Tab-separated table of C-alpha atoms and ligand atoms in Angstrom:
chain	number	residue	atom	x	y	z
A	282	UNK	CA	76.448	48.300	13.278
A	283	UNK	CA	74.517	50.138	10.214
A	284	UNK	CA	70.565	50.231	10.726
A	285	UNK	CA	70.887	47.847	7.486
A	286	UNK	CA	72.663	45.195	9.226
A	287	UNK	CA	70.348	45.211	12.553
A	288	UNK	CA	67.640	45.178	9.720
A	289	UNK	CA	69.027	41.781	8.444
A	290	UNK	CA	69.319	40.488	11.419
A	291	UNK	CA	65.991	41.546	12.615
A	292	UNK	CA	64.421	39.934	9.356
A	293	UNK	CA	66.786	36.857	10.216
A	294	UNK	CA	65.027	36.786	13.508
A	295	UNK	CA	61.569	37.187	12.585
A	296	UNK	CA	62.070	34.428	9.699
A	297	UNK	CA	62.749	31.930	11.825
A	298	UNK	CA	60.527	33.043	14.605
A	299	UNK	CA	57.646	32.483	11.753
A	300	UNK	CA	59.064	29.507	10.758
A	301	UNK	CA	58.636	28.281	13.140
A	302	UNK	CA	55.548	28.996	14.260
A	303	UNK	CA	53.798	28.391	11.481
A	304	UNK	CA	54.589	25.048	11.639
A	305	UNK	CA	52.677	24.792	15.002
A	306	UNK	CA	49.350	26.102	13.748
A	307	UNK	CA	46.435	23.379	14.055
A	308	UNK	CA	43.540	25.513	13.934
A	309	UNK	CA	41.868	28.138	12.531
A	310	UNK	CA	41.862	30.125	15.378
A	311	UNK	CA	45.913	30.199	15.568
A	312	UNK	CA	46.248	30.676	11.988
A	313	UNK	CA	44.386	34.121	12.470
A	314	UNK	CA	46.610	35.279	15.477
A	315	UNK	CA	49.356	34.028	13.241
A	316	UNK	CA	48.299	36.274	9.985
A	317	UNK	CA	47.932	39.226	12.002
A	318	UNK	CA	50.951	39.099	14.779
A	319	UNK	CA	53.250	38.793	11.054
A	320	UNK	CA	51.168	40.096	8.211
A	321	UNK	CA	48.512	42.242	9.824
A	322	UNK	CA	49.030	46.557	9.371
A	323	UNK	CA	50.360	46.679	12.988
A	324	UNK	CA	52.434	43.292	12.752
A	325	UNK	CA	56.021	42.571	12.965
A	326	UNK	CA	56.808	43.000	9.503
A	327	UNK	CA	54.460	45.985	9.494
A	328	UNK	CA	56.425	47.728	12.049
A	329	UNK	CA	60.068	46.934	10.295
A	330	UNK	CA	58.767	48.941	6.998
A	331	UNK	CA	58.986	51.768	9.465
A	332	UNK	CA	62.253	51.520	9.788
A	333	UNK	CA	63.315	52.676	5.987
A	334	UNK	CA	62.711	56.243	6.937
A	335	UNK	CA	65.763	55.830	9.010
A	336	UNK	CA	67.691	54.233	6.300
A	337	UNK	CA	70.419	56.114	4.181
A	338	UNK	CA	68.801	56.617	0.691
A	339	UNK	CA	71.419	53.859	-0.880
A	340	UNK	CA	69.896	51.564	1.535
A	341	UNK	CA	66.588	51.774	0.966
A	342	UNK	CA	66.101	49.998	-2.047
A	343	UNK	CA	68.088	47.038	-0.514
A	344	UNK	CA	65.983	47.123	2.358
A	345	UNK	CA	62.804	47.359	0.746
A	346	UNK	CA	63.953	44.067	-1.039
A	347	UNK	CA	64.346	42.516	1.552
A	348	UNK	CA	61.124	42.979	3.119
A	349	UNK	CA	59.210	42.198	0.398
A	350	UNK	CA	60.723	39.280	0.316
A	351	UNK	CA	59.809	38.702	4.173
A	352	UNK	CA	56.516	39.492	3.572
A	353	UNK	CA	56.223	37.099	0.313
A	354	UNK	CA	58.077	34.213	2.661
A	355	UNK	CA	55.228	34.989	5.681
A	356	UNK	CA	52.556	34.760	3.311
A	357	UNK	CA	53.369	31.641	1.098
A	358	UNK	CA	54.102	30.294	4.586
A	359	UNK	CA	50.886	31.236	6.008
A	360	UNK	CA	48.748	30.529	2.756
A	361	UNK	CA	50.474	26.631	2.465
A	362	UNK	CA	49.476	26.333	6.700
A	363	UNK	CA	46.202	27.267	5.852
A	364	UNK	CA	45.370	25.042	2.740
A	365	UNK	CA	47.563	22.559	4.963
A	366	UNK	CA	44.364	22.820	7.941
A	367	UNK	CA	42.013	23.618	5.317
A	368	UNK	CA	42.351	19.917	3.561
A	369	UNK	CA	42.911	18.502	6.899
A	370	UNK	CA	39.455	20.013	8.336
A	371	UNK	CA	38.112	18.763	4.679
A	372	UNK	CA	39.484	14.706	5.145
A	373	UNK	CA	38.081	15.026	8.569
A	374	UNK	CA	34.817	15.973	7.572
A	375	UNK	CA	34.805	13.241	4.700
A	376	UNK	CA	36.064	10.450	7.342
A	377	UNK	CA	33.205	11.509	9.664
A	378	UNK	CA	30.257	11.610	7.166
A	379	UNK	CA	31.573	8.479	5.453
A	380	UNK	CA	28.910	6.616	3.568
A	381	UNK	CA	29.652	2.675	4.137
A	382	UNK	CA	28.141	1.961	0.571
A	383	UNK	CA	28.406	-1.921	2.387
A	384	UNK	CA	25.677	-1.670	4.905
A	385	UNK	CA	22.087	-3.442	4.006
A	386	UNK	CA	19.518	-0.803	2.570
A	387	UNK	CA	16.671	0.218	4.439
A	388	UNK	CA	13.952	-2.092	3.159
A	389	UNK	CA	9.935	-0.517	2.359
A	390	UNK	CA	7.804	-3.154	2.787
A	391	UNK	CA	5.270	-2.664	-0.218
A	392	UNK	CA	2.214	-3.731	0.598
A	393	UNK	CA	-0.997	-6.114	-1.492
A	394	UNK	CA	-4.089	-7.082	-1.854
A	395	UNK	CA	-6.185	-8.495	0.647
A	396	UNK	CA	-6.523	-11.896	0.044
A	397	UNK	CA	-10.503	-11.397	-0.033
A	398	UNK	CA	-9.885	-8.849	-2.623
A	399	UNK	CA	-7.344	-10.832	-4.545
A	400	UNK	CA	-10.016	-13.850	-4.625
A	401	UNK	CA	-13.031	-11.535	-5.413
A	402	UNK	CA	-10.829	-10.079	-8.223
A	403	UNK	CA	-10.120	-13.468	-9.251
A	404	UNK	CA	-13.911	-14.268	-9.256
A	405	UNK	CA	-15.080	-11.427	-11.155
A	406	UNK	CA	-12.354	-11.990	-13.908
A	407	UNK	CA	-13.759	-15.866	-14.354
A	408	UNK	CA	-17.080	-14.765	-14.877
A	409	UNK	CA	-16.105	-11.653	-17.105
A	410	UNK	CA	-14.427	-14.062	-19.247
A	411	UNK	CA	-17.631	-16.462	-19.266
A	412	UNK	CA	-19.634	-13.136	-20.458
A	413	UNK	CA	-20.841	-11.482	-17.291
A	414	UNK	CA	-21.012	-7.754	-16.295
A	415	UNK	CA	-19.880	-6.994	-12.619
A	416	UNK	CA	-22.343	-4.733	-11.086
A	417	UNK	CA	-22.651	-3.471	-7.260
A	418	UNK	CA	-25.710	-2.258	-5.171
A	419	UNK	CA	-25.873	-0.350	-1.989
A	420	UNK	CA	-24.579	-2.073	1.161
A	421	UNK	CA	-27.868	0.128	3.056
A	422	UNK	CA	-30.819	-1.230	1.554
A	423	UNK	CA	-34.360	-0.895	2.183
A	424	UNK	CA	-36.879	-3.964	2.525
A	425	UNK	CA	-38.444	-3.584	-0.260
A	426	UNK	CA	-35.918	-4.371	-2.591
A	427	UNK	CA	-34.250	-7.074	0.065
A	428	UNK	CA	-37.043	-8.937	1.005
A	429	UNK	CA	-40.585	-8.018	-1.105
A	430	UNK	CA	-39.069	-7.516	-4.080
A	431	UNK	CA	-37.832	-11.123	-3.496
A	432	UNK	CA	-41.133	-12.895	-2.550
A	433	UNK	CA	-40.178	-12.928	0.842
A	434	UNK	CA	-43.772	-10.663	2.006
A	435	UNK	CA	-43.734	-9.062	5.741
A	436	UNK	CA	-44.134	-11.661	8.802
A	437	UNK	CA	-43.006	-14.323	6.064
A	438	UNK	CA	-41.113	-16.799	8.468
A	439	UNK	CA	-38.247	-17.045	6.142
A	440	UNK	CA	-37.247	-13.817	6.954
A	441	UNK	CA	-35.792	-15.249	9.939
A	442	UNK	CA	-33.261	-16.762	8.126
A	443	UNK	CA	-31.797	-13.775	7.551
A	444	UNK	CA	-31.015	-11.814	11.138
A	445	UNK	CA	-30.829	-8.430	9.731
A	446	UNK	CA	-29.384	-5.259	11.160
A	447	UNK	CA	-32.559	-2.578	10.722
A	448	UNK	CA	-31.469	0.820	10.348
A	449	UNK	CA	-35.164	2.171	10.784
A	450	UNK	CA	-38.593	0.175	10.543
A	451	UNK	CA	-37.842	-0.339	6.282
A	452	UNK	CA	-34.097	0.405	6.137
A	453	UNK	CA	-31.353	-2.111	6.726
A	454	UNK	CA	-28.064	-3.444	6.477
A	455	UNK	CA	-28.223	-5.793	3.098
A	456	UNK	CA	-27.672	-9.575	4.427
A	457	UNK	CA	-27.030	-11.061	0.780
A	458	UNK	CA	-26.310	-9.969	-2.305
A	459	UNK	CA	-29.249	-10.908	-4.201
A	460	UNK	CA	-31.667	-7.422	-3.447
A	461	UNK	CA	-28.934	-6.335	-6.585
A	462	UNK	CA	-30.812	-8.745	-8.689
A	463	UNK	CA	-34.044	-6.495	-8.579
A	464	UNK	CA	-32.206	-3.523	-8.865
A	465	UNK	CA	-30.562	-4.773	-12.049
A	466	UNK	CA	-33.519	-6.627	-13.751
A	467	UNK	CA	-35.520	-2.771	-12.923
A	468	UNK	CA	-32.655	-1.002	-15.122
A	469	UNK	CA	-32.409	-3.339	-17.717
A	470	UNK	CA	-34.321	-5.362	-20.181
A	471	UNK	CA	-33.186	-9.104	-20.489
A	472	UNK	CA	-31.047	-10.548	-21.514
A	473	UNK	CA	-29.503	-9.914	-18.272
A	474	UNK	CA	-26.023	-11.556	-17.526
A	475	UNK	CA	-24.440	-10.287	-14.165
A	476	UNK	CA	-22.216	-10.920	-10.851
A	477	UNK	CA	-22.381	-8.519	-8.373
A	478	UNK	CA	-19.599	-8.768	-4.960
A	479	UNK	CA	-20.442	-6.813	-2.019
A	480	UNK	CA	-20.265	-6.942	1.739
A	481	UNK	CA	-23.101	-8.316	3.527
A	482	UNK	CA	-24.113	-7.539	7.240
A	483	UNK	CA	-25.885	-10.119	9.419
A	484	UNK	CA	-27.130	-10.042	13.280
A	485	UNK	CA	-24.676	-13.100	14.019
A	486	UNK	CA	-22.617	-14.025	17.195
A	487	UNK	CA	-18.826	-14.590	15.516
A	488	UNK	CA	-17.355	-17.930	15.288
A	489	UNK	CA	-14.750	-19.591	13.800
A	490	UNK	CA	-17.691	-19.517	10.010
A	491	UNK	CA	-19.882	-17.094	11.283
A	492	UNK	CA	-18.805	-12.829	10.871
A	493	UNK	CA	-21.094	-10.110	10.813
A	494	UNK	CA	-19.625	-8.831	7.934
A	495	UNK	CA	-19.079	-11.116	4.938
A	496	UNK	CA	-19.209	-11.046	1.247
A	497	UNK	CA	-21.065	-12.252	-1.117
A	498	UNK	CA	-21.026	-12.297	-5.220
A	499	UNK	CA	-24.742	-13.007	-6.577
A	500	UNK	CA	-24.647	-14.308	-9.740
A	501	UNK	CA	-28.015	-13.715	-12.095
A	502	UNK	CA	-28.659	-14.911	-15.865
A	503	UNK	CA	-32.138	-13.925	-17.429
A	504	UNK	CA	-32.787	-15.001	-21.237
A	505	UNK	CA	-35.086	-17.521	-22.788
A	506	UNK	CA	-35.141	-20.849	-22.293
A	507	UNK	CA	-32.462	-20.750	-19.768
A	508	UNK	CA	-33.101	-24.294	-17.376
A	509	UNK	CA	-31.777	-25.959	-14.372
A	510	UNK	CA	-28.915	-27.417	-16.572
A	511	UNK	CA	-27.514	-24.217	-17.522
A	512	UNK	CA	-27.071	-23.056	-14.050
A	513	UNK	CA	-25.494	-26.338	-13.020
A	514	UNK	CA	-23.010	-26.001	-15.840
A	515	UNK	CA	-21.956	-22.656	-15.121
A	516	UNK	CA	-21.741	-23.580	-11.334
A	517	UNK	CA	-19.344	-26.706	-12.794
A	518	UNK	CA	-17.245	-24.339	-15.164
A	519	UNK	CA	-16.940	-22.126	-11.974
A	520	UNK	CA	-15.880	-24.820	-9.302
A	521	UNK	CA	-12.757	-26.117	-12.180
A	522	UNK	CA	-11.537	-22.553	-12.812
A	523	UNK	CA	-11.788	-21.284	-9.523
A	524	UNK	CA	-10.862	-24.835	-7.443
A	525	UNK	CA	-9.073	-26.948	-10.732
A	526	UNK	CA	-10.248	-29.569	-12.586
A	527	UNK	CA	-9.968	-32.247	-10.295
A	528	UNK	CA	-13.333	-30.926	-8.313
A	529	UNK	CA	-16.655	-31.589	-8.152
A	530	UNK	CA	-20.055	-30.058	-7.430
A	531	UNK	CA	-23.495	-31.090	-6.951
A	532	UNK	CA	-26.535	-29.805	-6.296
A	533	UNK	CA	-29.545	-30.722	-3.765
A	534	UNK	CA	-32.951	-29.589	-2.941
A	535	UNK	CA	-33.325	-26.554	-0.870
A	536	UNK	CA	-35.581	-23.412	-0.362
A	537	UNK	CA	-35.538	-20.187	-0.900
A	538	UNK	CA	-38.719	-17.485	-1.393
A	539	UNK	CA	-37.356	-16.020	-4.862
A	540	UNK	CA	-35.885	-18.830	-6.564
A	541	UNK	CA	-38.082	-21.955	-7.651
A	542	UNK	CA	-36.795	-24.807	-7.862
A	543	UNK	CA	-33.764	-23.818	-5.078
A	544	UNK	CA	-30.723	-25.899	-4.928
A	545	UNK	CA	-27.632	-25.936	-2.470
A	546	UNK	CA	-24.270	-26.231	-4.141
A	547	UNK	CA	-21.543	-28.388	-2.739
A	548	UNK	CA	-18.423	-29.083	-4.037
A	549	UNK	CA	-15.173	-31.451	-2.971
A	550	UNK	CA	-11.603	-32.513	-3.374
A	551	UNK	CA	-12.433	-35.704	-4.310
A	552	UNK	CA	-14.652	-39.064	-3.724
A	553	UNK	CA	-12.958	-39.550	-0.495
A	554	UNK	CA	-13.544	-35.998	0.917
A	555	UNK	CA	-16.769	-34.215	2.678
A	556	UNK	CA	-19.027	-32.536	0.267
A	557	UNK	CA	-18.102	-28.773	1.262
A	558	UNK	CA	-21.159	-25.890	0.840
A	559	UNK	CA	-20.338	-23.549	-1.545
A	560	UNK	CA	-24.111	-21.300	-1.440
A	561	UNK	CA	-27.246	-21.232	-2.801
A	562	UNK	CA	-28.932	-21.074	-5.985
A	563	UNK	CA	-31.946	-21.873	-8.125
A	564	UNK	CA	-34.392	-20.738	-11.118
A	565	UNK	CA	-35.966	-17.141	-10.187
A	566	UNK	CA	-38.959	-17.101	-9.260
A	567	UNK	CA	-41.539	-16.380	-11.586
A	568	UNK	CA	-43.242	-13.903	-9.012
A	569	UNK	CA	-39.764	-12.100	-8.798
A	570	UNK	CA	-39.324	-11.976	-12.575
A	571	UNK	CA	-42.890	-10.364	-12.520
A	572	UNK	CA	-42.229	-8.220	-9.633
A	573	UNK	CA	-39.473	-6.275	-12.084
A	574	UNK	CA	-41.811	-6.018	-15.091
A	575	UNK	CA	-40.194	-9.054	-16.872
A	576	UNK	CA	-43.034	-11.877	-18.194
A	577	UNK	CA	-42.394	-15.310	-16.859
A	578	UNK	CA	-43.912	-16.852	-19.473
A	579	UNK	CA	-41.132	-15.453	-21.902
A	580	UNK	CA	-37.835	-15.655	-20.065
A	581	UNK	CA	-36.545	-17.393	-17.182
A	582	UNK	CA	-33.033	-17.263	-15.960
A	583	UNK	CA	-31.170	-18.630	-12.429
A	584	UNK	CA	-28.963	-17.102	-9.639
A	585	UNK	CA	-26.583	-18.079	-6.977
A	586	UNK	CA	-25.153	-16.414	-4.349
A	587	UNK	CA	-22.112	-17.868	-2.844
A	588	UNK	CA	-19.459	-16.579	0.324
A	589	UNK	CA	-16.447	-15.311	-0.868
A	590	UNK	CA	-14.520	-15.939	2.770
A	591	UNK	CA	-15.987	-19.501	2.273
A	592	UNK	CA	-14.057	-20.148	-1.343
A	593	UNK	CA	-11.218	-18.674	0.221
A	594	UNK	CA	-10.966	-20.440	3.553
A	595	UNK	CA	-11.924	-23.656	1.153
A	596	UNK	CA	-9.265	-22.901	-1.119
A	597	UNK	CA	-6.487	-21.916	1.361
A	598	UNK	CA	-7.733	-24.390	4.159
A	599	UNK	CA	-8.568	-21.101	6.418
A	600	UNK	CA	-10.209	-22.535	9.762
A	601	UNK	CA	-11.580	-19.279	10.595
A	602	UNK	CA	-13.292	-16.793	9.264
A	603	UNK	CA	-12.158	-14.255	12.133
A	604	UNK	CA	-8.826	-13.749	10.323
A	605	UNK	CA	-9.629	-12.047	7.690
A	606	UNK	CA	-10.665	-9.085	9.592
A	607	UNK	CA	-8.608	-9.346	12.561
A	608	UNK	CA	-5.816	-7.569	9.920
A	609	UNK	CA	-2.874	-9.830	11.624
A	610	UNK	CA	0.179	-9.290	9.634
A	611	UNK	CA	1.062	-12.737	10.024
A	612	UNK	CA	-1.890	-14.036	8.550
A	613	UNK	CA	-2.509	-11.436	5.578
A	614	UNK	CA	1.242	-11.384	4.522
A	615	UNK	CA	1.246	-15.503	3.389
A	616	UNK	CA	-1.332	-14.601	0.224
B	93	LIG	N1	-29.255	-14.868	-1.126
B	93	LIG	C1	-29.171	-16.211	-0.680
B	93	LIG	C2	-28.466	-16.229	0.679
B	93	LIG	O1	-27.784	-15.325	1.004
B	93	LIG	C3	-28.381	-17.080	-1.636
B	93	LIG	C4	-29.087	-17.233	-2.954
B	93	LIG	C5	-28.810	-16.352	-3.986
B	93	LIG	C6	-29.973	-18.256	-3.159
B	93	LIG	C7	-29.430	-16.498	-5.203
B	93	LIG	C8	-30.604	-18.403	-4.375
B	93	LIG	C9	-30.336	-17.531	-5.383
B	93	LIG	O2	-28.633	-17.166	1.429
């Protein structure tokens, strides 16, 4: 037998034997052993090149033919195996990491306004429609300005009424609102038209209506000839815009140190229903109008102060005045 023939036979062999085991590869790790036991410099068809130096010349270029076109057979075969694993690694991959465009989202649950905010935003835009600036004063106060300032003179009994928190002997937590009045009438020449919402702080033991924090808007109005009747319209124009029209208020004697005469307000559903408290109210005093530098004999004007939890809870029917600050999601998510 010529070295040609045992060279065709040889490349016969090794064909097959790569045929074959190409088909077998399933990873990359076999398709590596694979290039270089066939196509690597020391592999089988490597080593057969050797054998042209033993070749007659005539033979040569037949025999490099036919290694080439071993080598171009191994390679094809070895490139196709490898694009082969190469797409089956890549619909692998894709099946694993599959996005199921079906499942439900992951929701954010956006959050909203307090419903004390919503209802004190809702206040404030009634009365800026009516005309009113919205002004705020410091929650820390000193006497003076809650309590002197409104007639209300040291060891005056009506202090008692409200049970303050003192920071120091003439510092303190404000209980109401209306301290914002004398701040306001200082600053400004009347006419004065203003609401002011705030938090107010008082020395109570909590019950279902009583919180030691609450909030209050004051309401003022200096300007001449401003009566009784003016206050008790505005107070009416209120209770329909804020409650509806089918409400009603009324006023009734009361006291309090810086307004003169003082009223309560009340409002209700109807005839058959209990008149409800909505705050207090009444002409300011002249001594407080005279306290800021404004002459009583000139203007006059009125104020209110009412509870903001207590529109709310008598809007929503809200038993307690505890959840508003408790911050249960249950509660705060139904406004
Ligand atoms: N400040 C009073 C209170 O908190 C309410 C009030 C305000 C009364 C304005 C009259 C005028 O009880």
């Amino acid at each position: 037998m010529t070295e040609l023939m045992k060279l065709r036979e040889e490349i016969d062999r090794i064909h097959a034997d790569l045929e074959r085991q190409c088909a077998g590869l399933t990873d990359r790790a076999a398709l590596e052993a694979f290039r270089v036991e066939f196509l690597g410099r020391k592999g089988q068809i490597g080593e057969l090149f050797r054998v042209m130096g033993r070749l007659a010349p005539d033979e040569r270029a037949e025999a490099g033919k036919l290694l080439n076109g071993l080598k171009t057979v191994a390679t094809a075969a070895f490139e196709d195996r490898r694009n082969d694993l190469e797409g089956t690694t890549l619909r692998a991959r894709l099946a694993a990491e599959k996005v199921d465009l079906t499942l439900p989202g992951v929701y954010h649950s956006l959050g909203h306004r307090h419903l004390l905010t919503q209802v004190q935003n809702e206040i404030e835009s009634i009365f800026l429609r009516m005309g009113f600036d919205v002004t705020t004063g410091p929650e820390i106060e000193s006497e003076y300005y809650n309590f002197e300032a409104l007639n209300i003179p040291a060891d005056h009994p009506a202090r008692d009424e409200w049970d303050t928190f003192y920071i120091d002997d003439t510092t303190l937590l404000r209980p109401q609102t209306s301290p914002v009045q004398i701040r306001v009438m200082e600053q400004t020449d009347p006419p004065v038209r203003i609401i002011c919402p705030g938090r107010c702080y008082r020395r109570d033991t909590q019950d279902a209506t009583h919180s030691p924090v609450f909030h209050q808007v004051e309401l003022l109005w200096v300007e001449e000839g401003l009566s009784l009747a003016n206050l008790k319209y505005i107070i009416e124009l209120f209770v329909h815009e804020f409650f509806g029209k089918g409400y009603q208020m009324r006023l009734s004697g009361d006291f309090f140190p810086f307004t003169e005469p003082s009223v309560q307000m009340h409002m209700r559903a109807d005839r058959a229903s209990d008149w409800l408290e909505l705050g207090g109210a009444g002409m300011v005093h002249p001594v407080v109008l005279a306290n800021v530098g404004y002459d009583p004999k000139k203007v006059t004007g009125f104020a209110f102060g009412m509870g903001i939890e207590r529109m709310a809870m008598l809007r929503y029917g809200i038993a307690d005045i505890r959840t508003f600050f408790t911050n249960d999601l249950r509660f705060i998510t139904q406004f």
